[in-house]
Coordinates of C-alpha atoms in Angstrom, one line a residue:
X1 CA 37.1 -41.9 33.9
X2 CA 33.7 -41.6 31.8
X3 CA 34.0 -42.8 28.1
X4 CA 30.6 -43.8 27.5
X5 CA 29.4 -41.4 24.9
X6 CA 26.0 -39.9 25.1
X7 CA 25.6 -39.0 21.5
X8 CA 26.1 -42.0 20.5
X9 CA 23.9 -43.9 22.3
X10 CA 21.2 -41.0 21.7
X11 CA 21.6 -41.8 17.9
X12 CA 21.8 -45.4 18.3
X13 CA 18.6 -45.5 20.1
X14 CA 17.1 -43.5 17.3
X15 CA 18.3 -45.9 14.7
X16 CA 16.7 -49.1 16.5
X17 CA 13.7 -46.5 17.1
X18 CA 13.2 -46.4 13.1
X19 CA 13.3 -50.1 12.6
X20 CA 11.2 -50.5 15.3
X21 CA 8.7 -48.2 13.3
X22 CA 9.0 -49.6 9.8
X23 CA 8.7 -53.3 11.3
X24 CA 5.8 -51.8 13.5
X25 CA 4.4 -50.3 10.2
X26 CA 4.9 -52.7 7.0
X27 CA 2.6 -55.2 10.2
X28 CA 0.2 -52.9 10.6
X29 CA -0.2 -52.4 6.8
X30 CA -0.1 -55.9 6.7
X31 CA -3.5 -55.8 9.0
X32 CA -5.0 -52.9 7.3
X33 CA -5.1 -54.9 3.8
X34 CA -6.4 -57.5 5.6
X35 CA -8.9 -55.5 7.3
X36 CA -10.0 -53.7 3.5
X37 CA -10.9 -57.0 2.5
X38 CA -13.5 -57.7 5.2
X39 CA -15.1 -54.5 5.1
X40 CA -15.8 -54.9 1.6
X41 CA -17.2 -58.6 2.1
X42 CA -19.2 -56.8 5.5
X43 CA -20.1 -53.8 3.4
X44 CA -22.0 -56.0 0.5
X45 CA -23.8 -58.3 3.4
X46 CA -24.7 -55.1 5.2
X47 CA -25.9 -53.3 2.0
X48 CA -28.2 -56.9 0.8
X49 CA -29.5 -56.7 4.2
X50 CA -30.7 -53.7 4.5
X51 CA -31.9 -54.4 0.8
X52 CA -34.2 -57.0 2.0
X53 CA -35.7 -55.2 4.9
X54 CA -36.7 -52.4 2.4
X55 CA -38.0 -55.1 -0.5
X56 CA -40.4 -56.0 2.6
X57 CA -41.5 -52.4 3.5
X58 CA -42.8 -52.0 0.2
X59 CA -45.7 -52.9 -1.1
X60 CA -45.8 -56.2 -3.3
X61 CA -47.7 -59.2 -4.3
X62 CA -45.1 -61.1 -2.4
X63 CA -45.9 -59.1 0.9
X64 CA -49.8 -59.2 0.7
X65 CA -49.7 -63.0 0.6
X66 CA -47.1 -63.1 4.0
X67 CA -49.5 -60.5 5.2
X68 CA -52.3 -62.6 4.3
X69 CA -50.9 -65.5 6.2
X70 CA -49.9 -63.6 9.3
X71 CA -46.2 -64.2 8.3
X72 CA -45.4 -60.6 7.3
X73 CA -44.4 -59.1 10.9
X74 CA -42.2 -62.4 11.4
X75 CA -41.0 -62.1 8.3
X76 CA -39.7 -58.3 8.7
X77 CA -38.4 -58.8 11.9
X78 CA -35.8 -61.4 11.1
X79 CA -35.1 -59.7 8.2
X80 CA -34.5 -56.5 10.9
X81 CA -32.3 -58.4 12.7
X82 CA -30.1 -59.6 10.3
X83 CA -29.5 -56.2 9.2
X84 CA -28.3 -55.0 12.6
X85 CA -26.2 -57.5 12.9
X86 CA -24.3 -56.9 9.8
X87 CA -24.8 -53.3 10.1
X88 CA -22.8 -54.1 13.7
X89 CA -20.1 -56.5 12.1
X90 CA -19.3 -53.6 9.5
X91 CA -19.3 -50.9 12.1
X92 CA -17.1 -52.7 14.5
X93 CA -14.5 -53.6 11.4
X94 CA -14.7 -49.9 10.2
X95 CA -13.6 -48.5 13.8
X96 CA -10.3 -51.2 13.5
X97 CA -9.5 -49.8 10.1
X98 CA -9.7 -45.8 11.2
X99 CA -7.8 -46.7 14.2
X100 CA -5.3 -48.4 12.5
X101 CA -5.4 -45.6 9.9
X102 CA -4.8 -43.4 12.6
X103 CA -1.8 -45.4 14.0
X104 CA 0.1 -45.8 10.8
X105 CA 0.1 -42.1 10.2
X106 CA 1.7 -41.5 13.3
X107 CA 4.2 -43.7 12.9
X108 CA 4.4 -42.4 9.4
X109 CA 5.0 -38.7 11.1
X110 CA 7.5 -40.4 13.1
X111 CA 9.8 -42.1 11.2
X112 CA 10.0 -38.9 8.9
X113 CA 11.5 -37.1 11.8
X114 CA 14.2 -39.9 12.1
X115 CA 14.8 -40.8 7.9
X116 CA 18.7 -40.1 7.8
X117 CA 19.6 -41.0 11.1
X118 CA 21.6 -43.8 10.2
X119 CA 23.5 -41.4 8.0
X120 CA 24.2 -39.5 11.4
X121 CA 25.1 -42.8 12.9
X122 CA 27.8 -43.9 11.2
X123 CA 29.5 -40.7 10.8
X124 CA 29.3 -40.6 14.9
X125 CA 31.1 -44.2 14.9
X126 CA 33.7 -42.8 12.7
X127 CA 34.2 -39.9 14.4
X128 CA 35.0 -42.2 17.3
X129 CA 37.2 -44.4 15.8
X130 CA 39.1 -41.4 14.9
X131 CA 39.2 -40.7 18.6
X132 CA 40.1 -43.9 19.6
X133 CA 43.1 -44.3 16.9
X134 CA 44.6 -40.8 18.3
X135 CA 44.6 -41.9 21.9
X136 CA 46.3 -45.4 21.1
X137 CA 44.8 -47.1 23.8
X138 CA 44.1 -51.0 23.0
X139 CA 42.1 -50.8 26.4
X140 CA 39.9 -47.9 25.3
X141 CA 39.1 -50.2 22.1
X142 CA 38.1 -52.6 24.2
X143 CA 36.0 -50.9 26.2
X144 CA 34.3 -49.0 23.3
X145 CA 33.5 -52.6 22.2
X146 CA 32.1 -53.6 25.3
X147 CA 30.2 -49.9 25.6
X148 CA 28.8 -50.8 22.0
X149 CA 27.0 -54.2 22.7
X150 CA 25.8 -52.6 26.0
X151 CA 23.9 -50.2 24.3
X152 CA 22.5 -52.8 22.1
X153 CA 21.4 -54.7 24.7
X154 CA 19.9 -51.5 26.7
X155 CA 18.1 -50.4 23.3
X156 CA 16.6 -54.3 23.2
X157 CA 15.5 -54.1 26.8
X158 CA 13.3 -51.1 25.7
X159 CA 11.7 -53.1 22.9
X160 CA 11.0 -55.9 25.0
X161 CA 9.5 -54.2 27.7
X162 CA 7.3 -52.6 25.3
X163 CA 6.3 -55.5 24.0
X164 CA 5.7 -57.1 27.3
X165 CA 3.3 -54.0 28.3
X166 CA 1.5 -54.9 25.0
X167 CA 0.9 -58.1 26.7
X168 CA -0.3 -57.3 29.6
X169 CA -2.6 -54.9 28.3
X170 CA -4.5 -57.7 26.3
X171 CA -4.2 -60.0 29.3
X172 CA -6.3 -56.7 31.3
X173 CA -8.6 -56.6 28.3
X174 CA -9.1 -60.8 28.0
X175 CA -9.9 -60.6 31.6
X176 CA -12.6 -58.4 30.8
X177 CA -14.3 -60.1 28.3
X178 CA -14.6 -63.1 30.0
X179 CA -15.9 -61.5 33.3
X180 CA -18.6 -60.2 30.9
X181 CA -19.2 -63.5 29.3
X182 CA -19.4 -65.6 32.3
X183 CA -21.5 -63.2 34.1
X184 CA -23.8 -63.2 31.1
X185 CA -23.9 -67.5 31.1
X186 CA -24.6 -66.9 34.8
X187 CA -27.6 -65.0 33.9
X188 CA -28.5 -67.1 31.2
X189 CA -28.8 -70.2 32.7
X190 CA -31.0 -68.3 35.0
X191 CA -33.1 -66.8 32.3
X192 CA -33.7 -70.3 31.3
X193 CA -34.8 -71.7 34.2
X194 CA -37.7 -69.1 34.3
X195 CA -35.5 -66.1 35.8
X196 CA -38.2 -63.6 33.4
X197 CA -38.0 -60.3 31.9
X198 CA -35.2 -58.9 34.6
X199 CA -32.5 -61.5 34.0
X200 CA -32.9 -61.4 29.9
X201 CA -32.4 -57.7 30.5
X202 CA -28.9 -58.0 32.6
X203 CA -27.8 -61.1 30.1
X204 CA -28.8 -59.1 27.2
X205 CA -26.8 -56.0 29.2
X206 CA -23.5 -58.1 30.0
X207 CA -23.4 -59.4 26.3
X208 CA -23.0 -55.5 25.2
X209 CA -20.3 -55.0 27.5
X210 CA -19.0 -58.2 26.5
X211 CA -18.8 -57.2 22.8
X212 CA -17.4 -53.8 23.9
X213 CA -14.1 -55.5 25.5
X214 CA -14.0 -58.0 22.2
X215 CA -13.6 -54.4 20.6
X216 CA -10.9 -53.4 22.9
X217 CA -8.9 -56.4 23.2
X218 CA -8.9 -56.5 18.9
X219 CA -6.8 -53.1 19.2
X220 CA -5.0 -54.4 22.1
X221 CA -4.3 -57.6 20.2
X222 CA -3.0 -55.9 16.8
X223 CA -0.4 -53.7 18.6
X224 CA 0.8 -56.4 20.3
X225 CA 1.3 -58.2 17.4
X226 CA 3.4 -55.0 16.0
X227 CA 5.4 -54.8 19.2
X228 CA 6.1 -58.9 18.9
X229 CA 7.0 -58.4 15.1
X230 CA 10.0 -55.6 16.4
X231 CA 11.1 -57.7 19.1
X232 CA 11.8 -60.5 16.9
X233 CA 14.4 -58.4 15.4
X234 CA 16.3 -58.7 18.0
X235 CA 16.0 -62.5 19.4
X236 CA 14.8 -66.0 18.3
X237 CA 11.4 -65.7 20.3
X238 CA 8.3 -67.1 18.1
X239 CA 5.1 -66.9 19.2
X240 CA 1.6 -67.8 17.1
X241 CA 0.7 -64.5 16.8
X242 CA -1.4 -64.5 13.7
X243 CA -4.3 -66.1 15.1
X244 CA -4.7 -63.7 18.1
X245 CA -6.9 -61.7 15.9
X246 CA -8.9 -64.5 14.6
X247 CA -10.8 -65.2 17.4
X248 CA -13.3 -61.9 17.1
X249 CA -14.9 -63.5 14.0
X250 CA -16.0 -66.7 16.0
X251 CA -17.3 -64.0 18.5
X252 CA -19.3 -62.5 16.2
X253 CA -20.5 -65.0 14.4
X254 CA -22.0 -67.1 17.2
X255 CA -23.4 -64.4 19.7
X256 CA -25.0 -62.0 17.4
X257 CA -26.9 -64.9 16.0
X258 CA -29.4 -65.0 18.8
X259 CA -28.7 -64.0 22.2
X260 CA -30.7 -66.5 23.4
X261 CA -28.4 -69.2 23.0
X262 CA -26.6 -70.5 26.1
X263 CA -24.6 -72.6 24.5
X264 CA -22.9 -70.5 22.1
X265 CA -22.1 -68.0 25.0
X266 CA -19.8 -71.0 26.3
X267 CA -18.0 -71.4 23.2
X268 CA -17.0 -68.0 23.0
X269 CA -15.7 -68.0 26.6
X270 CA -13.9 -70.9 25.9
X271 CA -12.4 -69.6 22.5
X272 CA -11.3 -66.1 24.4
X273 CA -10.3 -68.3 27.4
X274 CA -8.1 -70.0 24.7
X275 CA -6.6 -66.9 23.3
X276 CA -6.0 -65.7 27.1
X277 CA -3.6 -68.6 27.6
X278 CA -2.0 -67.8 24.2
X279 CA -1.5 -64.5 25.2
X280 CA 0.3 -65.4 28.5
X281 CA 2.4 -68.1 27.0
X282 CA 3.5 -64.8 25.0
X283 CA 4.1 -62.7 27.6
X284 CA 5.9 -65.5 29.7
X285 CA 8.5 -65.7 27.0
X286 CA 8.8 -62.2 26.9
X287 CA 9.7 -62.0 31.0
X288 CA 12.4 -64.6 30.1
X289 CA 13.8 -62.4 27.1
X290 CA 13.9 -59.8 29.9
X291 CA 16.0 -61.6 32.5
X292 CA 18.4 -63.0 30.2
X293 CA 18.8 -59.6 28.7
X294 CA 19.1 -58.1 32.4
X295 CA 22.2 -60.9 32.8
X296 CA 24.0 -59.9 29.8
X297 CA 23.8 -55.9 30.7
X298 CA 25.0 -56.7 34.0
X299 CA 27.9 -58.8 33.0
X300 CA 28.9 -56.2 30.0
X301 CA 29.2 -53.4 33.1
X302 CA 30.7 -55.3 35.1
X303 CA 33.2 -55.9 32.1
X304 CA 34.1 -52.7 31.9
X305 CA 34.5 -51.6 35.4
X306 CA 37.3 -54.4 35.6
X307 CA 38.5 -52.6 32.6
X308 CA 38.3 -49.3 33.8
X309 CA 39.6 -50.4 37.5
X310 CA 42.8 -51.9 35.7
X311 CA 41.9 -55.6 36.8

């Protein structure tokens, strides 16, 4: 004897599915006016910049006496420097916004498809009540009870889970970025001790891999963030989230400075080495949710196989 209905799990699911995306959403928009704020601030630097570079390619009373002095060359190429790094900042922030832009409309597209499902919902539960009233069966009640808070826990499994993968992901990603960083400190330290042109080159080349993964764990970090934001729907778990993001800025700020600097290569391994252990504490709690969640569906089944055995 099968009562577990299909439909209504299929529309249950679909219910939790569009909370899931307007929790998901209003944290993404939550990012995304975070993120408009910065590119204007990075858009201003970027544009004064590239102001100054140009104020120094022109001709000027100014610029004949650093030309005069020999300082003129010096002079431009800090000012060259500057811009690309602000110019790299900006372009960095700008690819988070689009792909965030990009991620909200889907979820946008999404939750259109599901906006009356509740609607659907709770004429389903009705319909079974109805069912369940004609049969007269206190143990079918029962049962349907028990069938109710299983599906619950089933549809919370899913969000976990996705959450957890989340986590993992950015785990895969921190891992990365330190490999690159340490492998860059390694050549550095070399490159210090007289190592030449060849080990500048590979430090120089491990920093742009490293900055690449910075970029990848950023998007990694602010879907986990969504995925956490769902899950606490669903249980007490609380993890620091909001300053999983944060660390790109010190990144920024303290390599693109000058390469050159050993030192600051080691703070920035030891602020994503920080974040790392952040992450797993995250993802530990999240294995926990899962078990406990496991214990529960198994003792709900089991529930209602005594039920449906007559014991």
């Amino acid at each position: 004897m099968v009562l577990f209905d299909e439909n209504l799990y299929n529309l249950q699911q679909q219910t939790a599915r569009k909370k899931h995306l307007e929790a998901a959403r209003n944290n993404l928009y939550d990012q995304k006016r975070e993120l408009d704020k910065q590119l204007l601030s990075l858009k201003c630097e970027k544009n004064k910049e590239q102001e100054d570079v140009a104020k120094l390619e022109k001709p000027s009373l100014s610029n004949f006496f650093y030309k005069l002095t020999g300082k003129l060359n010096e002079k431009l190429t800090q000012e060259q420097k500057e811009a690309y790094e602000a110019a790299l900042k900006y372009d960095s922030v700008l690819q988070e916004y689009n792909d965030l832009t990009f991620r909200i409309s889907q979820i946008t597209d999404e939750w259109a498809t599901l906006k009356d499902i509740e609607k659907e919902y709770r004429a389903a539960l009705e319909a079974k009540k109805e069912e369940i009233k004609i049969s007269e069966s206190p143990e079918k009640e029962e049962i349907l009870k028990l069938e109710k808070e299983l599906i619950t826990c089933q549809t919370q499994e899913k969000e976990i889970r996705e959450a957890w993968s989340a986590g993992n992901r950015c785990l895969y990603a921190a891992n990365n970025v330190i490999e690159n960083l340490r492998k860059a400190s390694n050549w550095g330290t070399w490159d210090i001790i007289g190592g030449g042109t060849m080990s500048t080159l590979i430090k120089h080349d491990y920093m742009n891999k490293a900055q690449s993964s910075v970029y990848v764990l950023q998007t990694e970090l602010r879907y986990f963030r969504s995925e956490l934001a769902d899950v606490k729907i669903y249980s007490n778990l609380y993890v620091q989230a909001d300053g999983l993001t944060q660390f790109a800025d010190f990144f920024f700020d303290n390599i693109f400075i000058d390469l050159s600097v050993q030192d600051r290569i080691k703070s920035s391994l030891k602020t994503i080495t920080d974040t790392k252990s952040q992450i797993e504490r995250a993802v530990s709690k999240l294995s926990t949710l899962m078990t406990e969640n496991e214990k529960k569906q198994t003792g709900l089944k089991k529930q209602i196989e005594n039920y449906l055995i007559g014991q």
